[in-house]
Short mmCIF file of C-alpha atoms in Angstrom, two decimals:
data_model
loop_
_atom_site.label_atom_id
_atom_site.label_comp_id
_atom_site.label_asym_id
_atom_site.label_seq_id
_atom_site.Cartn_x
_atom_site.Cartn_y
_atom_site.Cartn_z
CA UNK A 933 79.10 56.57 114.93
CA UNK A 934 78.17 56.32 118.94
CA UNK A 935 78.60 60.25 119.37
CA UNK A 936 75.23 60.88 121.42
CA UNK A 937 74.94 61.04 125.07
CA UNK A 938 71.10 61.55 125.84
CA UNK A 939 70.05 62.58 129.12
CA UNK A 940 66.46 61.98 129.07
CA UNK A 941 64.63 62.57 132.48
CA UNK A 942 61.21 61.92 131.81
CA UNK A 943 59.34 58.36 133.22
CA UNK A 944 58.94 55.23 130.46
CA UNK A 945 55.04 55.34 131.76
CA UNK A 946 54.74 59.01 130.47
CA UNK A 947 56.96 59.31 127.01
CA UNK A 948 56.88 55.29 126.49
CA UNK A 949 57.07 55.73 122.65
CA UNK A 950 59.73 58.33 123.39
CA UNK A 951 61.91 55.65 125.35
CA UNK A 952 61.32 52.77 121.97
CA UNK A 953 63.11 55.58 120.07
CA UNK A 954 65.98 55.94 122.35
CA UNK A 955 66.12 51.99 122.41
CA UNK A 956 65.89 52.08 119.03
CA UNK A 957 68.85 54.68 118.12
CA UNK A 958 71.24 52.10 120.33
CA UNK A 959 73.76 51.99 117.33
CA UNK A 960 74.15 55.72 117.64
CA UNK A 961 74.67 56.28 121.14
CA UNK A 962 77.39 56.70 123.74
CA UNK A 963 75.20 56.49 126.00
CA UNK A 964 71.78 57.38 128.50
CA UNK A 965 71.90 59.21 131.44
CA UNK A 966 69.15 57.11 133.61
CA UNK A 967 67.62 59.94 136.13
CA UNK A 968 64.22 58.29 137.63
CA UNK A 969 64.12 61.30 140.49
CA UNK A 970 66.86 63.43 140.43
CA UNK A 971 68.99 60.36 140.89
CA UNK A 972 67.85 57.00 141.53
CA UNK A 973 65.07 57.80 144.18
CA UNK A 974 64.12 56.10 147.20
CA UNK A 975 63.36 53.17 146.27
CA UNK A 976 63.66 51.19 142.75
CA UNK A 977 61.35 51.94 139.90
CA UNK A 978 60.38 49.00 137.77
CA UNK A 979 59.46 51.13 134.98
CA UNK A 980 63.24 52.70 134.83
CA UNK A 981 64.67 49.27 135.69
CA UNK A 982 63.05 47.89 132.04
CA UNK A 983 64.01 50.52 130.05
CA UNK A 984 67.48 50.31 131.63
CA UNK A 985 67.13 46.45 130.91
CA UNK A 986 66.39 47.42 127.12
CA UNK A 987 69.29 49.91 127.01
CA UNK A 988 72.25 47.39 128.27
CA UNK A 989 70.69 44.59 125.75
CA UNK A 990 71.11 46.89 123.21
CA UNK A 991 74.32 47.40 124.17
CA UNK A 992 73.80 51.35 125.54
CA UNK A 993 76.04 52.80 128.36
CA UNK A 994 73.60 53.05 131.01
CA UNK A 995 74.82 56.10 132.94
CA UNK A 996 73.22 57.17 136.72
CA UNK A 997 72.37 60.48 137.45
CA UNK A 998 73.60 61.79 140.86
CA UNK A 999 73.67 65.32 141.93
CA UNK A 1000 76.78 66.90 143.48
CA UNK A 1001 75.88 70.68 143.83
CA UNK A 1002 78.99 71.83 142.93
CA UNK A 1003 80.77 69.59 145.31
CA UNK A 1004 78.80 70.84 148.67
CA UNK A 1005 76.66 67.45 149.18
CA UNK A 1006 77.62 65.30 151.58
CA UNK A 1007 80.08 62.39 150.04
CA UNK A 1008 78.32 59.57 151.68
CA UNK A 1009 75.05 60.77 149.92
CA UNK A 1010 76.61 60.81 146.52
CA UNK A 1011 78.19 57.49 146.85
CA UNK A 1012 74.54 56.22 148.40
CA UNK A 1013 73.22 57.37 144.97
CA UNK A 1014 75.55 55.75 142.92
CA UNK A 1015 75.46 53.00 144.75
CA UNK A 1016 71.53 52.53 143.64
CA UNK A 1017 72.06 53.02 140.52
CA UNK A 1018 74.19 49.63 140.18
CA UNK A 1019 72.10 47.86 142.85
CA UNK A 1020 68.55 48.86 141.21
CA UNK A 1021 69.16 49.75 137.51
CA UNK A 1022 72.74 47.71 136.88
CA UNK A 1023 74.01 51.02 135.45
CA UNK A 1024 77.45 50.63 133.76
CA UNK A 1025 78.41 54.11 135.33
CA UNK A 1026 77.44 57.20 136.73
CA UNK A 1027 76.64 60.59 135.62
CA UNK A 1028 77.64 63.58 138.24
CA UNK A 1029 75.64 66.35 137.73
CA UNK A 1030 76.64 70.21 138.93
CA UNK A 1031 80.26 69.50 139.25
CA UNK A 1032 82.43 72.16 140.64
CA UNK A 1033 85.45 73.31 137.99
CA UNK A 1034 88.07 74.59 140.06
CA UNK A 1035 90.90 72.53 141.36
CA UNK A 1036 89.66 73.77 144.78
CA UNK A 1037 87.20 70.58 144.61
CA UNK A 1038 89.26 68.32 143.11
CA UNK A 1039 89.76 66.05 146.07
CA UNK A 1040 86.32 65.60 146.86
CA UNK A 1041 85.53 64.26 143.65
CA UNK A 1042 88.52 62.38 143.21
CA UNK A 1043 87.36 60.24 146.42
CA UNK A 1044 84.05 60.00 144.55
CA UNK A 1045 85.68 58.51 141.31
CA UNK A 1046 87.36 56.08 143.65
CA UNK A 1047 84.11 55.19 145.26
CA UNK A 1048 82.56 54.87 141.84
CA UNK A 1049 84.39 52.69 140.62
CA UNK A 1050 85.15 50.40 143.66
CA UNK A 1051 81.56 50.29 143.33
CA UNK A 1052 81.99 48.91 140.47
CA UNK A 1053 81.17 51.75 138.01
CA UNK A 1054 82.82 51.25 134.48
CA UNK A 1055 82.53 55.13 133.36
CA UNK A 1056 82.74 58.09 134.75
CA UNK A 1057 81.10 61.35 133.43
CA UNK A 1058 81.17 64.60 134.92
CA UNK A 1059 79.34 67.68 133.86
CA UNK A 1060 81.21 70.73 134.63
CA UNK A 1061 79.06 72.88 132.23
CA UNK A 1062 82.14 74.41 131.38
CA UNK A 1063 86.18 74.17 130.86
CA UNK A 1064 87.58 72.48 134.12
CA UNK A 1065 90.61 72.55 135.38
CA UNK A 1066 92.45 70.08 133.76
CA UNK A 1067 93.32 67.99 137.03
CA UNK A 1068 89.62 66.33 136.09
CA UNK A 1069 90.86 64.75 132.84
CA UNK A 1070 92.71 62.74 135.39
CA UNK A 1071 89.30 60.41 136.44
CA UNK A 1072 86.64 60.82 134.43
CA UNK A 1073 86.01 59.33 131.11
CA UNK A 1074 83.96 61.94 129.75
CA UNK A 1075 84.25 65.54 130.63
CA UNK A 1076 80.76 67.72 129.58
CA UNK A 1077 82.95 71.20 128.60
CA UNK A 1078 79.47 73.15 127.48
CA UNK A 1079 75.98 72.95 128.68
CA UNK A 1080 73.63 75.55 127.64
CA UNK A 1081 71.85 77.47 124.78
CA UNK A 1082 72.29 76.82 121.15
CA UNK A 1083 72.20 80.78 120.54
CA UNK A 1084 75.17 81.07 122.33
CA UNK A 1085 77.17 77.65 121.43
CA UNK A 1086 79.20 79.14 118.77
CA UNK A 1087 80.87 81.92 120.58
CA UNK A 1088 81.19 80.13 124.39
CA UNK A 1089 82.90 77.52 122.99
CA UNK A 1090 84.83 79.09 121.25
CA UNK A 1091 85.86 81.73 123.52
CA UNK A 1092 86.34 79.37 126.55
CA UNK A 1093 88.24 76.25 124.77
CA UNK A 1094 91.30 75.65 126.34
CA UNK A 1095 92.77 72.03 125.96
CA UNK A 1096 91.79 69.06 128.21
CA UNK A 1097 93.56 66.01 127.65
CA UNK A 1098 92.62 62.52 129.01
CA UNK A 1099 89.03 62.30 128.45
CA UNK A 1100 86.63 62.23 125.80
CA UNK A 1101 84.49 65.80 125.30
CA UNK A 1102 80.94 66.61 125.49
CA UNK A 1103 78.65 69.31 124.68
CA UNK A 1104 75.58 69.25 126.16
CA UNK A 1105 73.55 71.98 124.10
CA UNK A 1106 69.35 72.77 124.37
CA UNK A 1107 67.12 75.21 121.92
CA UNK A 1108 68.01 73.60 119.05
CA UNK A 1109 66.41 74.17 115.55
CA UNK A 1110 65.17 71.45 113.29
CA UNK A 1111 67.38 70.66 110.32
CA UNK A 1112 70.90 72.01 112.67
CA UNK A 1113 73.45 69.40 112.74
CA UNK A 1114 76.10 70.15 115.86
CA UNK A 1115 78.06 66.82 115.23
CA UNK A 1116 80.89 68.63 113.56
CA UNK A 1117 80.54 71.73 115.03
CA UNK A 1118 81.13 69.41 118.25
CA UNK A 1119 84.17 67.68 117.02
CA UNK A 1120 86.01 71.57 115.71
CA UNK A 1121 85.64 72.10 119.27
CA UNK A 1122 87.39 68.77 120.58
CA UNK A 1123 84.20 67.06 121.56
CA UNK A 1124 83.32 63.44 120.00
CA UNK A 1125 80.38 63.21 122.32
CA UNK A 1126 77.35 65.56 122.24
CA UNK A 1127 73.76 66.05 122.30
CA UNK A 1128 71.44 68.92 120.79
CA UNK A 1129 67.99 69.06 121.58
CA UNK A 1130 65.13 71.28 121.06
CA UNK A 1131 63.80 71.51 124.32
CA UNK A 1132 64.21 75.16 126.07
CA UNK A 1133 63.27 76.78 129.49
CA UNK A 1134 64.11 74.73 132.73
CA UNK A 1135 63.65 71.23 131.62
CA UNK A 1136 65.03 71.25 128.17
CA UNK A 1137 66.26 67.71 128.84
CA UNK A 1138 62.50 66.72 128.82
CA UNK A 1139 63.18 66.55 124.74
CA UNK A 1140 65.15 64.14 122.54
CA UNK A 1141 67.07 64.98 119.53
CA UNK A 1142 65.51 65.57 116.29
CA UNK A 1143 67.29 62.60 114.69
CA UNK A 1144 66.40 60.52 117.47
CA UNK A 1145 62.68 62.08 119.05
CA UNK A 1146 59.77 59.38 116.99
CA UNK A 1147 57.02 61.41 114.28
CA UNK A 1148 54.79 63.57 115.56
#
């Protein structure tokens, strides 16, 4: 089952055993979030370009990181990003990170999911962190509901769901123990997509799932 979205932000040169195991868990993914710099950088990184190579003849979804900050950068930066990403990397789509919730910002990221995909983009994620309003289900293909800390996945999610209809759900969760399973803790919650890791602090997405992270 392709439940796992892995957002993996470290460089192929650094963790390049790390990156064969991601390559290698292809049949279990939804997809990889590709994040060379906080988005695609300045210029194009061969390294990231091979492993994204690897990932889309494996058949991954090769998904771009781009930064929104909660709707307050500039559209024609975001769309610069994503635009990158499928020059440099041939993403299939694009990961938008800190994405406001309200409906307040709706319209600025509905012009970005327009951009996206006249840019060609074939999926959209956005990662709210939280519930949205449901006026989101209405572009994106995959909605991240809950990002956070395994000690407090249980009761958020529960105490926040709501329904969202439209798009596929994903929970996003870090500090999680060995042996812990969330795959159908995800799905009681309405998310087929997820990804548990046991990274913690500020970078726990500097860490790959148990099931997925090579021996010690």
């Amino acid at each position: 089952m392709n439940d796992l979205l892995i957002p993996y932000y470290e460089h192929p040169s650094v963790r390049p055993t790390e990156w064969d195991a991601v390559v290698a868990a292809a049949p279990r993914l939804h997809g990889v979030v590709l994040n060379p710099a906080s988005g695609p950088g300045t210029a194009p990184d061969p390294a990231f370009a091979e492993v994204a190579a690897r990932l889309t003849s494996a058949a991954v979804r090769v998904l771009g990181y781009v930064d929104t900050d909660y709707g307050r950068r500039p559209h024609t930066e975001v769309v610069r990003d994503i635009t990158r990403h499928r020059d440099w990397y041939r993403a299939d789509g694009v990961f938008l990170d800190q994405v406001a919730a309200s409906r307040v910002e709706f319209a600025y990221y509905q012009r970005l999911a327009t951009a996206a995909w006249g840019a060609g983009c074939g999926t959209l994620a956005l990662n709210h962190g939280t519930e949205p309003d449901p006026s989101y289900a209405r572009i994106a293909d995959l909605l991240v509901t809950y990002e956070g800390p395994y000690a407090s996945y249980t009761r958020l999610v529960r105490r926040h769901r709501r329904p969202v209809t439209g798009a596929r759900l994903c929970h996003l969760v870090h500090g999680v123990p060995a042996g812990v399973d969330l795959t159908e803790t995800a799905r009681s919650y309405g998310a087929s997509v997820h990804c548990a890791v046991p990274g913690r602090g500020p970078h726990p997405w500097g860490t790959l799932p148990h099931t997925v992270a090579p021996p010690p």
